[in-house]
Amino acid sequence: MKALVAHPGGFGEVLLAGPAVRALATRAGTVTMLCEARGASAARLLPHVDDVLVWDTPGPDDGTGGTDGPLTRLRQEVYDVALVLGPEPLGDWPAPRLPRSARVRRVAAGRADGPLRGVGDAGARRHRTAVRAGAEAALAAAADLGFGLRAGDDGRLRVRPVPDTASLTGNGPYVAVHPGAADPGRAWDAAHGAGIVARLCDAGHRVVVTGGPQEAALTRAVSGDTAVDLGGRTTSRAFAGVLNSADLLVTAATGPAHLAAAVGTPALVRGEAGPGSAEDVVRAVTELLVAAG
């Protein structure tokens, strides 16, 4: 049996589809994920995803980016079941149409974002609740197709084994800080992020600052002379390794927070905030680390 999972979301949203992918893999010999480029690196981290098919914007039938390219591929593969996930509305993304156009015999649709749009500035507990709700929504859609998790699978987010990243982070415990976000309205400005890092270091924490290549200037400014700057220096898999070894993640964005959840690291989600928020963040970090022992 061949299964297809289609999801138009970004990095974090695609990670939420992971438990549903594992449910399909209990009986499907292969699982392919159809997603946008912004979610493809997350799809490649998910256990049991055998292939990733990327579709972004309408274009000519060149076999790579146009609507007919993926459709041709889907027809050639002859998928038996398809699970279409994502927020509503899906806009111009053709995922709901492609499986039926490709004559997939059984198709189910559902959300895989739960209440995540309302996460806002969230403590670790609220983030865990939101992640669980999103994953459960995707699992419910898989159940509509008759697929469930294996016995002993707790339904939590997971990724493939991650590398040891001590060569990047250095030895010893640390707090990871990710100041950027895909939504510019949530990203910290440099001064705000630098204040948080400085206060964390003053409180005795070693800090590692992370970010993508496009965020390198931000991470450099936020790191200053006190934190390890990994901006633009990690692949998605290496980023997962950095978060796996962190005691805690403080981030402006839900995507990195979801990845932290997938490797078992608590996350504090704090978007851009007003004066005094740096002190609030340090206080919350200290409380979470004490609670974690």
JSON list of C-alpha atoms in Angstrom, two decimals, residues 164-288:
[
{"chain": "A", "resi": 164, "resn": "ASP", "atom": "CA", "xyz": [25.90, 15.20, 18.24]},
{"chain": "A", "resi": 165, "resn": "THR", "atom": "CA", "xyz": [26.47, 18.95, 17.89]},
{"chain": "A", "resi": 166, "resn": "ALA", "atom": "CA", "xyz": [28.99, 19.58, 20.69]},
{"chain": "A", "resi": 167, "resn": "SER", "atom": "CA", "xyz": [31.50, 20.74, 18.06]},
{"chain": "A", "resi": 168, "resn": "LEU", "atom": "CA", "xyz": [29.11, 23.62, 17.32]},
{"chain": "A", "resi": 169, "resn": "THR", "atom": "CA", "xyz": [27.80, 24.44, 20.78]},
{"chain": "A", "resi": 170, "resn": "GLY", "atom": "CA", "xyz": [30.78, 23.60, 22.96]},
{"chain": "A", "resi": 171, "resn": "ASN", "atom": "CA", "xyz": [30.59, 21.42, 26.04]},
{"chain": "A", "resi": 172, "resn": "GLY", "atom": "CA", "xyz": [28.35, 21.99, 29.03]},
{"chain": "A", "resi": 173, "resn": "PRO", "atom": "CA", "xyz": [24.69, 22.81, 29.57]},
{"chain": "A", "resi": 174, "resn": "TYR", "atom": "CA", "xyz": [23.12, 25.74, 27.74]},
{"chain": "A", "resi": 175, "resn": "VAL", "atom": "CA", "xyz": [19.90, 27.59, 26.96]},
{"chain": "A", "resi": 176, "resn": "ALA", "atom": "CA", "xyz": [19.13, 27.94, 23.25]},
{"chain": "A", "resi": 177, "resn": "VAL", "atom": "CA", "xyz": [17.71, 31.25, 22.05]},
{"chain": "A", "resi": 178, "resn": "HIS", "atom": "CA", "xyz": [16.10, 31.60, 18.61]},
{"chain": "A", "resi": 179, "resn": "PRO", "atom": "CA", "xyz": [15.18, 35.28, 18.05]},
{"chain": "A", "resi": 180, "resn": "GLY", "atom": "CA", "xyz": [13.95, 35.11, 14.45]},
{"chain": "A", "resi": 181, "resn": "ALA", "atom": "CA", "xyz": [10.60, 34.04, 13.02]},
{"chain": "A", "resi": 182, "resn": "ALA", "atom": "CA", "xyz": [9.03, 33.51, 9.62]},
{"chain": "A", "resi": 183, "resn": "ASP", "atom": "CA", "xyz": [6.41, 36.05, 10.65]},
{"chain": "A", "resi": 184, "resn": "PRO", "atom": "CA", "xyz": [8.32, 39.37, 10.86]},
{"chain": "A", "resi": 185, "resn": "GLY", "atom": "CA", "xyz": [5.81, 40.59, 13.41]},
{"chain": "A", "resi": 186, "resn": "ARG", "atom": "CA", "xyz": [6.95, 37.93, 15.88]},
{"chain": "A", "resi": 187, "resn": "ALA", "atom": "CA", "xyz": [10.71, 38.22, 15.40]},
{"chain": "A", "resi": 188, "resn": "TRP", "atom": "CA", "xyz": [12.62, 40.09, 18.09]},
{"chain": "A", "resi": 189, "resn": "ASP", "atom": "CA", "xyz": [14.53, 43.20, 17.15]},
{"chain": "A", "resi": 190, "resn": "ALA", "atom": "CA", "xyz": [18.25, 43.03, 17.86]},
{"chain": "A", "resi": 191, "resn": "ALA", "atom": "CA", "xyz": [18.15, 45.16, 20.98]},
{"chain": "A", "resi": 192, "resn": "HIS", "atom": "CA", "xyz": [15.32, 43.14, 22.50]},
{"chain": "A", "resi": 193, "resn": "GLY", "atom": "CA", "xyz": [17.11, 39.84, 21.81]},
{"chain": "A", "resi": 194, "resn": "ALA", "atom": "CA", "xyz": [20.46, 41.14, 23.03]},
{"chain": "A", "resi": 195, "resn": "GLY", "atom": "CA", "xyz": [18.84, 42.23, 26.28]},
{"chain": "A", "resi": 196, "resn": "ILE", "atom": "CA", "xyz": [17.39, 38.76, 26.85]},
{"chain": "A", "resi": 197, "resn": "VAL", "atom": "CA", "xyz": [20.73, 37.08, 26.12]},
{"chain": "A", "resi": 198, "resn": "ALA", "atom": "CA", "xyz": [22.65, 39.49, 28.35]},
{"chain": "A", "resi": 199, "resn": "ARG", "atom": "CA", "xyz": [20.28, 38.91, 31.26]},
{"chain": "A", "resi": 200, "resn": "LEU", "atom": "CA", "xyz": [20.40, 35.15, 30.81]},
{"chain": "A", "resi": 201, "resn": "CYS", "atom": "CA", "xyz": [24.20, 35.23, 30.87]},
{"chain": "A", "resi": 202, "resn": "ASP", "atom": "CA", "xyz": [24.17, 37.52, 33.92]},
{"chain": "A", "resi": 203, "resn": "ALA", "atom": "CA", "xyz": [21.96, 34.92, 35.63]},
{"chain": "A", "resi": 204, "resn": "GLY", "atom": "CA", "xyz": [24.64, 32.29, 35.06]},
{"chain": "A", "resi": 205, "resn": "HIS", "atom": "CA", "xyz": [23.31, 30.54, 31.95]},
{"chain": "A", "resi": 206, "resn": "ARG", "atom": "CA", "xyz": [25.43, 29.62, 28.96]},
{"chain": "A", "resi": 207, "resn": "VAL", "atom": "CA", "xyz": [23.54, 30.70, 25.83]},
{"chain": "A", "resi": 208, "resn": "VAL", "atom": "CA", "xyz": [23.57, 29.41, 22.25]},
{"chain": "A", "resi": 209, "resn": "VAL", "atom": "CA", "xyz": [21.80, 31.61, 19.68]},
{"chain": "A", "resi": 210, "resn": "THR", "atom": "CA", "xyz": [20.35, 29.93, 16.58]},
{"chain": "A", "resi": 211, "resn": "GLY", "atom": "CA", "xyz": [18.86, 31.12, 13.30]},
{"chain": "A", "resi": 212, "resn": "GLY", "atom": "CA", "xyz": [18.77, 30.50, 9.56]},
{"chain": "A", "resi": 213, "resn": "PRO", "atom": "CA", "xyz": [21.14, 32.01, 6.98]},
{"chain": "A", "resi": 214, "resn": "GLN", "atom": "CA", "xyz": [18.79, 34.95, 6.45]},
{"chain": "A", "resi": 215, "resn": "GLU", "atom": "CA", "xyz": [18.89, 35.65, 10.19]},
{"chain": "A", "resi": 216, "resn": "ALA", "atom": "CA", "xyz": [22.68, 35.70, 10.56]},
{"chain": "A", "resi": 217, "resn": "ALA", "atom": "CA", "xyz": [22.88, 39.47, 11.10]},
{"chain": "A", "resi": 218, "resn": "LEU", "atom": "CA", "xyz": [20.19, 39.25, 13.79]},
{"chain": "A", "resi": 219, "resn": "THR", "atom": "CA", "xyz": [21.83, 36.35, 15.63]},
{"chain": "A", "resi": 220, "resn": "ARG", "atom": "CA", "xyz": [25.21, 38.07, 15.50]},
{"chain": "A", "resi": 221, "resn": "ALA", "atom": "CA", "xyz": [23.77, 41.20, 17.10]},
{"chain": "A", "resi": 222, "resn": "VAL", "atom": "CA", "xyz": [21.77, 39.22, 19.67]},
{"chain": "A", "resi": 223, "resn": "SER", "atom": "CA", "xyz": [24.77, 37.04, 20.64]},
{"chain": "A", "resi": 224, "resn": "GLY", "atom": "CA", "xyz": [27.09, 39.95, 21.30]},
{"chain": "A", "resi": 225, "resn": "ASP", "atom": "CA", "xyz": [30.30, 38.90, 23.04]},
{"chain": "A", "resi": 226, "resn": "THR", "atom": "CA", "xyz": [28.67, 36.55, 25.52]},
{"chain": "A", "resi": 227, "resn": "ALA", "atom": "CA", "xyz": [26.76, 33.86, 23.57]},
{"chain": "A", "resi": 228, "resn": "VAL", "atom": "CA", "xyz": [27.64, 31.25, 20.95]},
{"chain": "A", "resi": 229, "resn": "ASP", "atom": "CA", "xyz": [26.34, 32.42, 17.57]},
{"chain": "A", "resi": 230, "resn": "LEU", "atom": "CA", "xyz": [25.12, 29.61, 15.29]},
{"chain": "A", "resi": 231, "resn": "GLY", "atom": "CA", "xyz": [23.17, 31.83, 12.90]},
{"chain": "A", "resi": 232, "resn": "GLY", "atom": "CA", "xyz": [23.28, 30.29, 9.41]},
{"chain": "A", "resi": 233, "resn": "ARG", "atom": "CA", "xyz": [25.55, 27.47, 10.57]},
{"chain": "A", "resi": 234, "resn": "THR", "atom": "CA", "xyz": [23.10, 24.58, 10.99]},
{"chain": "A", "resi": 235, "resn": "THR", "atom": "CA", "xyz": [21.05, 22.38, 8.72]},
{"chain": "A", "resi": 236, "resn": "SER", "atom": "CA", "xyz": [17.59, 21.42, 9.94]},
{"chain": "A", "resi": 237, "resn": "ARG", "atom": "CA", "xyz": [18.98, 18.13, 11.23]},
{"chain": "A", "resi": 238, "resn": "ALA", "atom": "CA", "xyz": [21.86, 19.83, 13.03]},
{"chain": "A", "resi": 239, "resn": "PHE", "atom": "CA", "xyz": [19.43, 22.37, 14.47]},
{"chain": "A", "resi": 240, "resn": "ALA", "atom": "CA", "xyz": [17.46, 19.46, 15.90]},
{"chain": "A", "resi": 241, "resn": "GLY", "atom": "CA", "xyz": [20.69, 18.20, 17.43]},
{"chain": "A", "resi": 242, "resn": "VAL", "atom": "CA", "xyz": [21.39, 21.59, 19.02]},
{"chain": "A", "resi": 243, "resn": "LEU", "atom": "CA", "xyz": [17.90, 21.67, 20.54]},
{"chain": "A", "resi": 244, "resn": "ASN", "atom": "CA", "xyz": [18.20, 18.07, 21.68]},
{"chain": "A", "resi": 245, "resn": "SER", "atom": "CA", "xyz": [21.20, 18.95, 23.84]},
{"chain": "A", "resi": 246, "resn": "ALA", "atom": "CA", "xyz": [19.74, 22.22, 25.18]},
{"chain": "A", "resi": 247, "resn": "ASP", "atom": "CA", "xyz": [18.19, 22.48, 28.63]},
{"chain": "A", "resi": 248, "resn": "LEU", "atom": "CA", "xyz": [15.53, 24.85, 27.28]},
{"chain": "A", "resi": 249, "resn": "LEU", "atom": "CA", "xyz": [14.64, 26.82, 24.16]},
{"chain": "A", "resi": 250, "resn": "VAL", "atom": "CA", "xyz": [13.51, 30.45, 24.27]},
{"chain": "A", "resi": 251, "resn": "THR", "atom": "CA", "xyz": [12.11, 31.46, 20.89]},
{"chain": "A", "resi": 252, "resn": "ALA", "atom": "CA", "xyz": [10.05, 34.01, 19.03]},
{"chain": "A", "resi": 253, "resn": "ALA", "atom": "CA", "xyz": [8.56, 31.38, 16.69]},
{"chain": "A", "resi": 254, "resn": "THR", "atom": "CA", "xyz": [6.44, 28.25, 17.01]},
{"chain": "A", "resi": 255, "resn": "GLY", "atom": "CA", "xyz": [8.38, 26.27, 14.35]},
{"chain": "A", "resi": 256, "resn": "PRO", "atom": "CA", "xyz": [11.58, 25.92, 16.41]},
{"chain": "A", "resi": 257, "resn": "ALA", "atom": "CA", "xyz": [9.41, 25.32, 19.49]},
{"chain": "A", "resi": 258, "resn": "HIS", "atom": "CA", "xyz": [7.71, 22.39, 17.75]},
{"chain": "A", "resi": 259, "resn": "LEU", "atom": "CA", "xyz": [11.11, 20.98, 16.81]},
{"chain": "A", "resi": 260, "resn": "ALA", "atom": "CA", "xyz": [12.17, 21.29, 20.44]},
{"chain": "A", "resi": 261, "resn": "ALA", "atom": "CA", "xyz": [9.06, 19.34, 21.44]},
{"chain": "A", "resi": 262, "resn": "ALA", "atom": "CA", "xyz": [10.00, 16.63, 18.94]},
{"chain": "A", "resi": 263, "resn": "VAL", "atom": "CA", "xyz": [13.37, 16.12, 20.66]},
{"chain": "A", "resi": 264, "resn": "GLY", "atom": "CA", "xyz": [11.96, 16.41, 24.17]},
{"chain": "A", "resi": 265, "resn": "THR", "atom": "CA", "xyz": [13.24, 19.88, 25.09]},
{"chain": "A", "resi": 266, "resn": "PRO", "atom": "CA", "xyz": [10.85, 22.37, 26.76]},
{"chain": "A", "resi": 267, "resn": "ALA", "atom": "CA", "xyz": [10.23, 25.64, 24.92]},
{"chain": "A", "resi": 268, "resn": "LEU", "atom": "CA", "xyz": [9.21, 29.10, 26.01]},
{"chain": "A", "resi": 269, "resn": "VAL", "atom": "CA", "xyz": [7.55, 30.97, 23.13]},
{"chain": "A", "resi": 270, "resn": "ARG", "atom": "CA", "xyz": [7.90, 34.73, 23.44]},
{"chain": "A", "resi": 271, "resn": "GLY", "atom": "CA", "xyz": [7.25, 37.04, 20.51]},
{"chain": "A", "resi": 272, "resn": "GLU", "atom": "CA", "xyz": [8.17, 40.72, 20.42]},
{"chain": "A", "resi": 273, "resn": "ALA", "atom": "CA", "xyz": [7.12, 42.31, 23.71]},
{"chain": "A", "resi": 274, "resn": "GLY", "atom": "CA", "xyz": [7.33, 45.60, 25.55]},
{"chain": "A", "resi": 275, "resn": "PRO", "atom": "CA", "xyz": [9.83, 46.97, 28.11]},
{"chain": "A", "resi": 276, "resn": "GLY", "atom": "CA", "xyz": [10.63, 44.67, 30.98]},
{"chain": "A", "resi": 277, "resn": "SER", "atom": "CA", "xyz": [9.96, 41.49, 29.00]},
{"chain": "A", "resi": 278, "resn": "ALA", "atom": "CA", "xyz": [13.63, 40.46, 29.17]},
{"chain": "A", "resi": 279, "resn": "GLU", "atom": "CA", "xyz": [13.36, 40.21, 32.94]},
{"chain": "A", "resi": 280, "resn": "ASP", "atom": "CA", "xyz": [10.14, 38.24, 32.57]},
{"chain": "A", "resi": 281, "resn": "VAL", "atom": "CA", "xyz": [11.85, 35.80, 30.21]},
{"chain": "A", "resi": 282, "resn": "VAL", "atom": "CA", "xyz": [14.79, 35.24, 32.57]},
{"chain": "A", "resi": 283, "resn": "ARG", "atom": "CA", "xyz": [12.39, 34.68, 35.46]},
{"chain": "A", "resi": 284, "resn": "ALA", "atom": "CA", "xyz": [10.37, 32.17, 33.43]},
{"chain": "A", "resi": 285, "resn": "VAL", "atom": "CA", "xyz": [13.52, 30.36, 32.28]},
{"chain": "A", "resi": 286, "resn": "THR", "atom": "CA", "xyz": [14.77, 30.06, 35.84]},
{"chain": "A", "resi": 287, "resn": "GLU", "atom": "CA", "xyz": [11.44, 28.69, 37.03]},
{"chain": "A", "resi": 288, "resn": "LEU", "atom": "CA", "xyz": [11.28, 26.12, 34.23]}
]
